[in-house]
Coordinates of C-alpha atoms in Angstrom, one line a residue:
M19 CA 5.6 41.1 -54.9
S20 CA 7.5 38.1 -54.8
D21 CA 5.7 33.8 -54.3
L22 CA 8.6 32.9 -52.8
H23 CA 7.7 30.3 -49.7
I24 CA 10.0 30.0 -46.5
L25 CA 10.8 28.0 -44.1
F26 CA 11.3 29.4 -40.7
L27 CA 13.3 27.6 -38.1
P28 CA 13.6 29.2 -35.0
S29 CA 16.2 28.0 -32.3
W30 CA 13.5 29.4 -29.6
Y31 CA 10.2 30.5 -29.6
S32 CA 6.8 31.4 -28.1
Y33 CA 4.5 29.4 -25.5
S34 CA 2.2 29.4 -23.0
R35 CA 3.7 30.7 -20.2
F36 CA 5.7 33.3 -22.5
P37 CA 4.4 34.0 -24.9
M38 CA 6.5 37.1 -25.6
Q39 CA 9.6 34.5 -26.4
G40 CA 11.1 35.0 -29.5
I41 CA 8.5 37.9 -30.8
F42 CA 10.6 39.1 -33.0
F43 CA 11.2 35.8 -35.5
K44 CA 7.1 35.9 -35.8
E45 CA 7.1 39.7 -36.7
Q46 CA 10.0 39.3 -39.0
A47 CA 7.8 36.5 -40.7
L48 CA 4.8 38.5 -40.6
A49 CA 6.4 41.3 -42.4
L50 CA 7.4 38.9 -45.7
Q51 CA 4.3 37.9 -45.2
R52 CA 2.5 41.6 -45.9
A53 CA 5.4 41.7 -48.9
G54 CA 3.2 38.2 -50.5
L55 CA 5.5 36.1 -49.8
K56 CA 4.5 32.8 -48.2
V57 CA 5.9 31.8 -44.5
G58 CA 6.1 28.7 -42.3
F59 CA 7.4 28.2 -39.4
I60 CA 8.8 24.3 -37.4
Y61 CA 10.3 25.0 -34.5
P62 CA 11.6 21.9 -32.3
E63 CA 10.3 22.9 -29.1
I64 CA 13.1 20.5 -26.9
W65 CA 13.3 20.6 -23.0
G66 CA 16.0 20.3 -20.4
V67 CA 15.7 16.9 -18.7
R68 CA 16.5 19.3 -15.2
T69 CA 14.0 22.0 -16.0
L70 CA 11.3 18.9 -16.6
L71 CA 12.7 17.6 -13.0
T72 CA 11.7 21.4 -12.1
S73 CA 8.6 21.2 -14.0
T74 CA 9.4 25.3 -14.8
G75 CA 7.3 26.6 -17.5
I76 CA 5.9 22.9 -18.5
D77 CA 2.2 23.4 -19.1
D78 CA 2.4 19.4 -20.4
P79 CA 4.7 17.2 -20.3
P80 CA 6.7 16.5 -24.2
R81 CA 5.9 13.2 -25.7
F82 CA 7.1 14.7 -29.0
Q83 CA 3.9 15.0 -30.8
T84 CA 3.8 17.5 -33.2
S85 CA 0.6 19.8 -33.5
I86 CA -0.5 22.2 -35.6
S87 CA -1.3 26.1 -35.1
E88 CA -2.1 29.8 -36.6
Y89 CA -1.7 33.3 -36.2
D90 CA -2.6 35.6 -38.5
G91 CA -2.1 33.5 -41.6
L92 CA 1.0 31.9 -40.2
V93 CA 1.3 28.0 -39.4
E94 CA 3.1 27.0 -37.4
V95 CA 3.8 23.1 -37.0
R96 CA 6.2 22.1 -33.4
L97 CA 7.5 18.7 -31.3
K98 CA 7.6 18.8 -28.3
G99 CA 10.6 17.0 -26.7
M100 CA 13.5 16.3 -24.1
A101 CA 16.9 16.2 -24.5
L102 CA 20.5 15.2 -22.8
G103 CA 23.0 18.1 -22.9
P104 CA 24.9 16.6 -25.2
T105 CA 22.3 14.9 -27.7
W106 CA 20.7 18.5 -28.1
P107 CA 21.9 19.0 -31.1
W108 CA 20.9 15.5 -32.5
V109 CA 17.2 15.5 -31.0
T110 CA 16.6 18.7 -32.5
T111 CA 18.2 17.6 -35.3
W112 CA 15.6 14.6 -35.9
S113 CA 12.6 16.5 -34.3
A114 CA 13.5 19.2 -37.4
R115 CA 14.0 16.6 -40.4
R116 CA 10.6 15.4 -38.7
L117 CA 8.8 18.4 -38.4
L118 CA 10.0 19.7 -42.1
E119 CA 8.5 16.0 -43.5
E120 CA 5.1 16.7 -41.9
Y121 CA 4.8 20.4 -43.4
S122 CA 5.9 20.0 -46.9
R123 CA 3.9 17.1 -46.6
R124 CA 0.4 19.6 -45.5
F125 CA 1.5 22.9 -46.9
G126 CA 3.9 22.2 -49.4
R127 CA 7.8 22.1 -49.8
P128 CA 9.6 25.8 -49.2
D129 CA 11.7 27.1 -51.2
L130 CA 14.1 27.9 -48.3
I131 CA 14.5 27.4 -44.6
H132 CA 15.4 30.2 -42.6
A133 CA 17.1 29.4 -39.5
H134 CA 17.7 31.7 -36.4
V135 CA 20.3 31.0 -34.3
A136 CA 23.0 28.3 -35.0
V137 CA 22.6 26.2 -31.3
W138 CA 20.5 24.7 -32.3
A139 CA 18.2 25.3 -35.3
G140 CA 21.3 26.7 -37.6
V141 CA 22.9 22.7 -37.1
A142 CA 19.8 21.0 -37.5
A143 CA 19.3 22.7 -40.5
S144 CA 23.0 22.0 -42.3
Y145 CA 21.2 18.2 -42.2
L146 CA 18.5 19.2 -43.8
P147 CA 17.9 19.3 -47.8
L148 CA 17.0 22.1 -48.5
P149 CA 19.4 25.3 -48.8
Y150 CA 19.2 27.8 -45.3
V151 CA 19.7 30.9 -44.4
L152 CA 21.1 31.4 -40.8
T153 CA 21.2 34.2 -38.7
E154 CA 22.9 34.9 -35.7
H155 CA 20.7 36.3 -32.7
W156 CA 23.1 35.3 -29.8
T157 CA 24.6 36.7 -26.7
G158 CA 26.7 33.3 -26.0
Y159 CA 29.6 34.1 -28.6
R160 CA 30.4 37.2 -26.7
E161 CA 30.0 35.5 -23.0
G162 CA 32.1 32.7 -23.9
L163 CA 29.5 29.8 -23.7
L164 CA 30.2 28.0 -26.3
G165 CA 31.4 24.1 -25.3
L166 CA 34.5 22.9 -27.0
W167 CA 32.4 20.2 -28.3
Q168 CA 29.8 22.1 -29.9
K169 CA 32.4 24.2 -31.8
P170 CA 32.5 22.7 -34.8
L171 CA 28.6 21.4 -35.2
V172 CA 28.7 26.0 -34.8
R173 CA 31.0 26.3 -37.7
R174 CA 29.6 23.4 -39.8
A175 CA 26.2 25.4 -40.0
F176 CA 27.8 29.0 -40.3
R177 CA 29.6 27.1 -43.2
K178 CA 26.9 24.9 -44.7
A179 CA 24.3 28.3 -44.8
Q180 CA 23.7 30.1 -48.3
A181 CA 23.6 33.6 -46.4
R182 CA 24.7 34.9 -42.6
L183 CA 23.5 36.8 -40.9
A184 CA 23.5 38.6 -37.9
V185 CA 21.4 41.6 -36.3
S186 CA 24.3 43.7 -35.1
S187 CA 27.6 44.3 -36.4
A188 CA 28.9 44.5 -33.1
L189 CA 27.6 40.1 -33.2
A190 CA 29.0 39.8 -37.0
R191 CA 32.1 40.8 -34.9
D192 CA 31.2 37.9 -32.9
I193 CA 31.1 34.7 -34.6
E194 CA 33.2 35.9 -36.7
P195 CA 35.8 32.8 -35.5
Y196 CA 32.9 30.3 -36.1
T197 CA 32.3 31.1 -40.0
N198 CA 35.3 30.2 -42.1
G199 CA 36.1 33.8 -43.2
L200 CA 32.4 34.0 -45.4
P201 CA 30.5 37.2 -45.5
V202 CA 28.3 38.2 -43.1
E203 CA 25.6 40.3 -43.9
I204 CA 23.8 42.5 -41.5
V205 CA 19.6 42.4 -41.1
P206 CA 18.7 44.1 -38.3
N207 CA 15.4 43.0 -36.6
V208 CA 11.9 44.1 -37.2
V209 CA 9.9 46.2 -35.1
D210 CA 6.1 46.6 -36.1
T211 CA 5.5 50.3 -36.3
E212 CA 1.8 50.4 -37.2
F213 CA 2.0 48.6 -33.0
F214 CA 4.2 50.9 -31.4
V215 CA 3.2 54.3 -32.1
P216 CA 3.6 58.0 -29.7
P217 CA 0.3 58.2 -27.6
P218 CA -1.9 61.3 -28.9
S219 CA -0.2 63.0 -26.6
R220 CA 2.6 62.8 -23.7
P221 CA 2.6 64.5 -19.9
N222 CA 4.6 67.2 -19.9
P223 CA 7.1 66.8 -16.6
P224 CA 7.1 67.1 -14.1
P225 CA 7.9 64.1 -12.7
F226 CA 10.0 62.7 -15.7
R227 CA 8.8 59.2 -16.2
L228 CA 11.6 56.4 -17.3
F229 CA 10.9 53.2 -18.5
T230 CA 12.5 50.3 -18.5
A231 CA 11.9 46.8 -20.3
A232 CA 13.7 43.6 -19.5
I233 CA 14.8 40.3 -18.3
L234 CA 15.6 40.9 -15.3
N235 CA 19.3 39.4 -14.9
Q236 CA 22.4 41.3 -14.0
R237 CA 23.4 41.7 -18.1
K238 CA 20.6 43.8 -18.1
G239 CA 21.6 46.6 -15.4
I240 CA 18.7 47.6 -13.5
D241 CA 21.2 48.0 -10.3
L242 CA 22.6 50.9 -12.1
L243 CA 19.8 53.1 -12.9
L244 CA 18.5 52.3 -9.9
R245 CA 21.4 53.9 -8.2
A246 CA 22.2 56.9 -11.1
L247 CA 18.1 57.3 -10.1
A248 CA 19.1 57.7 -6.1
H249 CA 21.2 59.8 -7.4
L250 CA 18.4 62.1 -9.6
I251 CA 16.3 62.4 -6.5
R252 CA 19.0 63.5 -3.8
N253 CA 19.6 66.2 -5.8
G254 CA 15.9 67.3 -6.4
Q255 CA 15.0 65.7 -9.5
D256 CA 10.8 64.8 -9.6
V257 CA 11.9 61.1 -11.6
V258 CA 9.8 58.8 -11.1
L259 CA 10.8 54.4 -12.8
D260 CA 8.5 52.2 -13.6
I261 CA 10.2 48.2 -15.0
G262 CA 8.6 46.3 -17.2
G263 CA 9.6 42.6 -16.5
E264 CA 10.8 39.5 -15.0
G265 CA 13.5 37.2 -14.2
P266 CA 16.8 36.2 -11.0
E267 CA 17.1 39.5 -9.8
R268 CA 14.0 41.6 -9.4
E269 CA 13.7 40.4 -5.2
A270 CA 17.2 42.0 -5.1
L271 CA 15.9 45.7 -6.7
V272 CA 13.8 45.6 -5.2
L273 CA 15.6 45.4 -1.7
L274 CA 17.8 47.6 -3.7
A275 CA 15.1 49.9 -4.3
R276 CA 14.1 49.9 -0.9
D277 CA 17.7 50.3 0.5
L278 CA 18.5 53.3 -1.6
G279 CA 15.2 54.9 0.0
I280 CA 13.5 55.0 -3.5
A281 CA 10.6 52.4 -3.0
D282 CA 7.7 55.3 -3.7
R283 CA 9.4 56.4 -6.9
V284 CA 10.4 52.7 -8.6
N285 CA 6.9 50.7 -10.3
F286 CA 7.7 46.9 -10.8
L287 CA 5.5 46.6 -12.9
G288 CA 5.5 42.8 -13.2
L289 CA 6.1 41.0 -17.1
L290 CA 3.5 42.5 -18.8
S291 CA 1.8 41.6 -22.7
R292 CA 2.4 43.3 -25.2
E293 CA 0.0 45.9 -25.1
G294 CA 1.8 46.1 -21.5
V295 CA 4.8 47.1 -22.8
R296 CA 3.5 49.6 -26.0
K297 CA 1.4 51.8 -23.3
A298 CA 3.9 52.0 -20.9
M299 CA 6.3 53.5 -23.1
Q300 CA 3.8 56.2 -24.6
E301 CA 3.5 56.9 -20.6
A302 CA 7.4 57.4 -20.5
H303 CA 9.6 60.8 -21.4
L304 CA 12.5 58.4 -21.2
F305 CA 14.1 54.5 -21.8
V306 CA 16.5 53.8 -20.7
L307 CA 18.5 50.6 -20.1
P308 CA 21.9 50.2 -18.7
S309 CA 22.9 46.2 -20.5
S310 CA 26.2 44.9 -20.2
Y311 CA 26.2 43.9 -23.5
E312 CA 23.4 43.2 -26.5
T313 CA 23.5 42.0 -29.8
F314 CA 20.8 44.5 -31.1
G315 CA 17.9 45.1 -28.6
V316 CA 15.4 45.3 -30.0
A317 CA 13.2 47.3 -26.4
Y318 CA 14.9 51.1 -27.5
I319 CA 13.9 50.7 -31.1
E320 CA 10.4 49.9 -30.3
A321 CA 10.5 52.3 -27.4
M322 CA 11.8 55.2 -30.7
A323 CA 8.4 53.9 -32.7
C324 CA 6.7 55.5 -29.7
G325 CA 8.7 58.9 -30.3
L326 CA 10.5 58.4 -27.3
P327 CA 14.5 59.1 -26.6
V328 CA 16.7 56.5 -25.0
I329 CA 19.8 56.6 -23.2
A330 CA 21.6 53.2 -24.1
T331 CA 25.6 51.4 -23.0
R332 CA 28.7 51.0 -25.6
C333 CA 27.6 47.4 -24.9
G334 CA 26.9 47.0 -28.5
G335 CA 23.4 46.2 -30.5
P336 CA 22.7 50.0 -30.3
E337 CA 25.9 51.4 -30.8
G338 CA 24.6 50.8 -34.4
F339 CA 21.8 52.8 -33.7
V340 CA 21.4 55.2 -31.3
T341 CA 22.4 58.8 -32.6
P342 CA 22.5 62.0 -31.2
D343 CA 18.7 62.8 -32.7
V344 CA 17.4 59.8 -30.8
G345 CA 19.2 59.9 -27.3
Y346 CA 22.7 59.4 -26.1
L347 CA 24.8 56.2 -25.8
V348 CA 27.5 55.8 -22.4
P349 CA 29.6 54.1 -20.6
Q350 CA 29.0 50.8 -19.1
S351 CA 28.5 50.4 -16.1
D352 CA 29.1 54.1 -15.0
E353 CA 26.2 55.0 -12.4
N354 CA 27.6 58.5 -12.8
A355 CA 27.4 59.3 -16.4
L356 CA 24.0 57.4 -16.8
A357 CA 23.1 60.0 -13.8
T358 CA 24.1 63.0 -15.6
T359 CA 22.6 61.3 -19.1
I360 CA 19.2 61.6 -17.2
H361 CA 20.3 64.8 -16.3
D362 CA 20.8 65.8 -19.6
V363 CA 17.7 64.9 -21.4
F364 CA 15.7 65.9 -19.0
V365 CA 17.0 69.2 -19.3
N366 CA 17.2 69.7 -23.0
Y367 CA 13.4 67.1 -23.1
H368 CA 12.2 69.4 -26.1
R369 CA 15.4 70.1 -28.1
F370 CA 14.1 65.6 -29.3
D371 CA 11.6 65.5 -32.2
G372 CA 9.5 62.4 -31.2
N373 CA 7.9 62.1 -34.7
E374 CA 11.7 62.6 -36.2
I375 CA 12.7 59.6 -33.5
R376 CA 9.7 57.5 -34.7
C377 CA 10.1 58.7 -38.8
Y378 CA 14.3 57.3 -38.4
V379 CA 13.4 53.9 -36.9
V380 CA 10.4 53.2 -39.3
R381 CA 12.9 54.6 -42.6
R382 CA 15.7 51.7 -41.0
F383 CA 13.6 48.2 -39.2
G384 CA 9.8 48.7 -40.5
S385 CA 8.8 45.6 -42.1
D386 CA 8.8 47.5 -45.4
A387 CA 12.5 48.4 -44.5
V388 CA 13.5 44.8 -43.3
A389 CA 11.3 42.8 -45.4
K390 CA 12.9 44.2 -48.9
K391 CA 16.6 42.9 -47.6
L392 CA 15.5 39.4 -46.6
I393 CA 13.2 38.9 -50.2
T394 CA 16.8 40.8 -51.5
I395 CA 18.9 37.8 -50.1
Y396 CA 16.1 35.1 -50.6
E397 CA 16.5 35.6 -53.9
R398 CA 19.9 36.0 -54.6
V399 CA 19.9 32.1 -53.2
V400 CA 17.8 30.8 -54.5
S401 CA 18.4 32.0 -58.5
R402 CA 22.3 31.5 -57.6
R403 CA 20.5 27.0 -56.3
A404 CA 18.6 26.9 -59.2
M405 CA 21.8 27.8 -61.2
G406 CA 23.5 24.3 -59.4
C407 CA 26.0 27.5 -57.6

């Protein structure tokens, strides 16, 4: 049992329109809380001017005022503000400092900060008067999204952190140019294995029910999945696909399903609640997500916690946990390989043991496993700090 007081500082987080955004930050904090730590959140909710002008996702205008709420014993202190592009890190830093002062005044001074994502929580943490640990989750390194002016700030965030973490080995390699040769430890996202559980029973195929859940953008490869599904159906396979999520590609994907002649075999479920995701996973036989890149891939792990085998592409994060006992890895952008692999799972479905798949997830990604890793890191950081190291 640890008596540490940890303050989470995420770069993005849930809000009214998207309550599931950044849910893995909250689940990690809850895992630490169950392990006996005191955990709170500060969140500089900074909006871009373009978003404000289009009123997308904004319930009330940002006024740089703090608000305090509580969720399952986790105190959250946030400030809603706005910034132009180059001012974003400085507005975030100013907001984080103000939030830290308010949080400390009300709830006590934390032992350390756990910042999530260098852009811009990690940068803000580097200017705060507390030691901090920095976990990276962002896909932008692989995609080349950092501007020249941003790179020195990101290097500072990693250099000044007392520990640098990444959610997968693939992401650790992506951030190497910014870590100044300092070590990066791998700590995966936590999955709530008390919530994501197998159903009492699963209907026997046919039909063979596939499920995917993602933001519907090009990177997730849902168009590839639809083409693979069409190939299977043309070859007499009794397969249906449920798609959870919304995004800019939804309309194009609906039209593609219609053009492929499979619209009656595809269900667009829209944006699902956490309960909705679990229900769809419990009703499915296989989870498939052929992304072009994943820093981790929490949806695969949630599906596996529900006892589902999974199919992923060799796209980073999933390569660290998808083994032949729990599913398959396929090449990216290969609809024939994807269709063949889905068929193989259908034919050999009996060889996958849902209980064993779930146990694998609990051992590696359950609350206890991830909390134990984090507490070891926190205690090391606090101990070194106390010794002046």
